[in-house]
Amino acid sequence: MNDHPNRLSSASLPTQTVVVRLFAGATEIAGARSLTVRVPVPISLNAIAACICAAEPRLSDLVAISRWAVNNEFVESDFQWPILTTEAAHEIAMIPPVSGG
């Protein structure tokens, strides 16, 4: 029984499946070049980051220090957009810091 009749259950909130491209150490940790996660709508990078951490907890440290890109443009972590559709999909990338010489 729902103790809060005015509050929607998380099961009734709309979600969207997004694919997040991974780079550098994130691909090694995840064992993949991308992760597919379901996130609540409207979609924000903070929500995507939380879903990545839930799906692959070993990425949590990198998620916290990574840069994010949407459609090949760096964005801030508070970036948000409405529902993504297959007709207007966005490319999302998590780019952890890399060291090199």
PDB file of C-alpha atoms in Angstrom:
ATOM      1  CA  MET A   1       0.000   0.000   0.000  1.00  0.00           C
ATOM      2  CA  ASN A   2       1.303   3.442  -0.879  1.00  0.00           C
ATOM      3  CA  ASP A   3       1.624   5.605   2.236  1.00  0.00           C
ATOM      4  CA  HIS A   4       1.953   8.728   0.083  1.00  0.00           C
ATOM      5  CA  PRO A   5      -0.900   8.740  -2.459  1.00  0.00           C
ATOM      6  CA  ASN A   6       0.326  11.956  -4.123  1.00  0.00           C
ATOM      7  CA  ARG A   7       3.823  10.611  -4.680  1.00  0.00           C
ATOM      8  CA  LEU A   8       4.487   8.574  -7.805  1.00  0.00           C
ATOM      9  CA  SER A   9       6.271   5.289  -7.340  1.00  0.00           C
ATOM     10  CA  SER A  10       9.612   5.025  -9.090  1.00  0.00           C
ATOM     11  CA  ALA A  11       8.117   2.290 -11.285  1.00  0.00           C
ATOM     12  CA  SER A  12       5.639   4.771 -12.775  1.00  0.00           C
ATOM     13  CA  LEU A  13       8.196   7.448 -13.676  1.00  0.00           C
ATOM     14  CA  PRO A  14       9.168   7.582 -17.359  1.00  0.00           C
ATOM     15  CA  THR A  15      12.625   6.345 -18.212  1.00  0.00           C
ATOM     16  CA  GLN A  16      14.801   6.315 -21.299  1.00  0.00           C
ATOM     17  CA  THR A  17      17.536   3.919 -22.315  1.00  0.00           C
ATOM     18  CA  VAL A  18      20.816   5.631 -23.122  1.00  0.00           C
ATOM     19  CA  VAL A  19      24.164   4.311 -24.294  1.00  0.00           C
ATOM     20  CA  VAL A  20      27.216   5.898 -22.707  1.00  0.00           C
ATOM     21  CA  ARG A  21      30.538   5.529 -24.516  1.00  0.00           C
ATOM     22  CA  LEU A  22      33.481   4.794 -22.239  1.00  0.00           C
ATOM     23  CA  PHE A  23      37.123   5.697 -22.734  1.00  0.00           C
ATOM     24  CA  ALA A  24      40.560   5.023 -21.244  1.00  0.00           C
ATOM     25  CA  GLY A  25      40.515   3.272 -17.849  1.00  0.00           C
ATOM     26  CA  ALA A  26      36.726   3.099 -17.812  1.00  0.00           C
ATOM     27  CA  THR A  27      36.755   0.605 -20.700  1.00  0.00           C
ATOM     28  CA  GLU A  28      39.256  -1.564 -18.836  1.00  0.00           C
ATOM     29  CA  ILE A  29      37.235  -1.524 -15.620  1.00  0.00           C
ATOM     30  CA  ALA A  30      33.882  -2.150 -17.321  1.00  0.00           C
ATOM     31  CA  GLY A  31      35.302  -4.598 -19.848  1.00  0.00           C
ATOM     32  CA  ALA A  32      33.328  -2.801 -22.544  1.00  0.00           C
ATOM     33  CA  ARG A  33      33.441   0.320 -24.720  1.00  0.00           C
ATOM     34  CA  SER A  34      29.947   1.369 -23.662  1.00  0.00           C
ATOM     35  CA  LEU A  35      27.273   0.859 -21.033  1.00  0.00           C
ATOM     36  CA  THR A  36      23.533   0.899 -21.578  1.00  0.00           C
ATOM     37  CA  VAL A  37      21.523   2.306 -18.666  1.00  0.00           C
ATOM     38  CA  ARG A  38      17.910   3.317 -18.045  1.00  0.00           C
ATOM     39  CA  VAL A  39      17.597   6.818 -16.622  1.00  0.00           C
ATOM     40  CA  PRO A  40      14.650   8.909 -15.465  1.00  0.00           C
ATOM     41  CA  VAL A  41      13.239  11.597 -17.749  1.00  0.00           C
ATOM     42  CA  PRO A  42      14.128  14.426 -18.007  1.00  0.00           C
ATOM     43  CA  ILE A  43      17.629  13.064 -18.414  1.00  0.00           C
ATOM     44  CA  SER A  44      20.575  14.704 -16.692  1.00  0.00           C
ATOM     45  CA  LEU A  45      24.225  13.764 -16.557  1.00  0.00           C
ATOM     46  CA  ASN A  46      23.917  13.456 -12.776  1.00  0.00           C
ATOM     47  CA  ALA A  47      21.220  10.801 -13.260  1.00  0.00           C
ATOM     48  CA  ILE A  48      23.319   9.002 -15.872  1.00  0.00           C
ATOM     49  CA  ALA A  49      26.316   9.039 -13.524  1.00  0.00           C
ATOM     50  CA  ALA A  50      24.203   7.578 -10.705  1.00  0.00           C
ATOM     51  CA  CYS A  51      22.890   4.829 -12.999  1.00  0.00           C
ATOM     52  CA  ILE A  52      26.403   3.975 -14.162  1.00  0.00           C
ATOM     53  CA  CYS A  53      27.555   3.675 -10.543  1.00  0.00           C
ATOM     54  CA  ALA A  54      24.594   1.410  -9.761  1.00  0.00           C
ATOM     55  CA  ALA A  55      25.191  -0.764 -12.838  1.00  0.00           C
ATOM     56  CA  GLU A  56      28.979  -0.943 -12.472  1.00  0.00           C
ATOM     57  CA  PRO A  57      30.064   0.121  -8.951  1.00  0.00           C
ATOM     58  CA  ARG A  58      33.742  -0.306  -9.836  1.00  0.00           C
ATOM     59  CA  LEU A  59      33.411   2.790 -12.051  1.00  0.00           C
ATOM     60  CA  SER A  60      32.280   5.030  -9.169  1.00  0.00           C
ATOM     61  CA  ASP A  61      35.693   6.618  -8.567  1.00  0.00           C
ATOM     62  CA  LEU A  62      36.143   7.412 -12.266  1.00  0.00           C
ATOM     63  CA  VAL A  63      32.586   8.688 -12.660  1.00  0.00           C
ATOM     64  CA  ALA A  64      33.275  11.265  -9.946  1.00  0.00           C
ATOM     65  CA  ILE A  65      36.301  12.739 -11.755  1.00  0.00           C
ATOM     66  CA  SER A  66      35.350  12.283 -15.414  1.00  0.00           C
ATOM     67  CA  ARG A  67      34.462  14.879 -18.018  1.00  0.00           C
ATOM     68  CA  TRP A  68      31.279  14.418 -20.014  1.00  0.00           C
ATOM     69  CA  ALA A  69      30.552  15.072 -23.658  1.00  0.00           C
ATOM     70  CA  VAL A  70      27.232  15.172 -25.470  1.00  0.00           C
ATOM     71  CA  ASN A  71      27.371  15.132 -29.266  1.00  0.00           C
ATOM     72  CA  ASN A  72      31.149  15.675 -29.214  1.00  0.00           C
ATOM     73  CA  GLU A  73      30.927  18.801 -27.038  1.00  0.00           C
ATOM     74  CA  PHE A  74      32.096  18.938 -23.434  1.00  0.00           C
ATOM     75  CA  VAL A  75      29.236  19.766 -21.051  1.00  0.00           C
ATOM     76  CA  GLU A  76      28.907  20.476 -17.340  1.00  0.00           C
ATOM     77  CA  SER A  77      27.582  17.835 -14.953  1.00  0.00           C
ATOM     78  CA  ASP A  78      24.276  19.712 -14.562  1.00  0.00           C
ATOM     79  CA  PHE A  79      23.494  19.319 -18.289  1.00  0.00           C
ATOM     80  CA  GLN A  80      19.923  18.091 -18.860  1.00  0.00           C
ATOM     81  CA  TRP A  81      17.619  17.514 -21.806  1.00  0.00           C
ATOM     82  CA  PRO A  82      14.103  16.171 -22.476  1.00  0.00           C
ATOM     83  CA  ILE A  83      13.239  12.709 -23.728  1.00  0.00           C
ATOM     84  CA  LEU A  84      15.711  11.226 -26.162  1.00  0.00           C
ATOM     85  CA  THR A  85      14.236   9.462 -29.139  1.00  0.00           C
ATOM     86  CA  THR A  86      15.782   7.072 -31.603  1.00  0.00           C
ATOM     87  CA  GLU A  87      15.208   9.704 -34.276  1.00  0.00           C
ATOM     88  CA  ALA A  88      17.159  12.313 -32.309  1.00  0.00           C
ATOM     89  CA  ALA A  89      19.594  10.280 -30.248  1.00  0.00           C
ATOM     90  CA  HIS A  90      22.468  12.001 -28.523  1.00  0.00           C
ATOM     91  CA  GLU A  91      25.975  10.595 -28.227  1.00  0.00           C
ATOM     92  CA  ILE A  92      26.988  10.593 -24.562  1.00  0.00           C
ATOM     93  CA  ALA A  93      30.583   9.977 -23.520  1.00  0.00           C
ATOM     94  CA  MET A  94      32.250   9.590 -20.133  1.00  0.00           C
ATOM     95  CA  ILE A  95      35.875  10.659 -20.434  1.00  0.00           C
ATOM     96  CA  PRO A  96      38.052   9.913 -17.408  1.00  0.00           C
ATOM     97  CA  PRO A  97      41.355  11.685 -16.911  1.00  0.00           C
ATOM     98  CA  VAL A  98      44.290  10.071 -18.649  1.00  0.00           C
ATOM     99  CA  SER A  99      47.968  10.324 -17.967  1.00  0.00           C
ATOM    100  CA  GLY A 100      50.565  10.219 -20.643  1.00  0.00           C
ATOM    101  CA  GLY A 101      54.017  11.196 -21.516  1.00  0.00           C
TER     102      GLY A 101
END
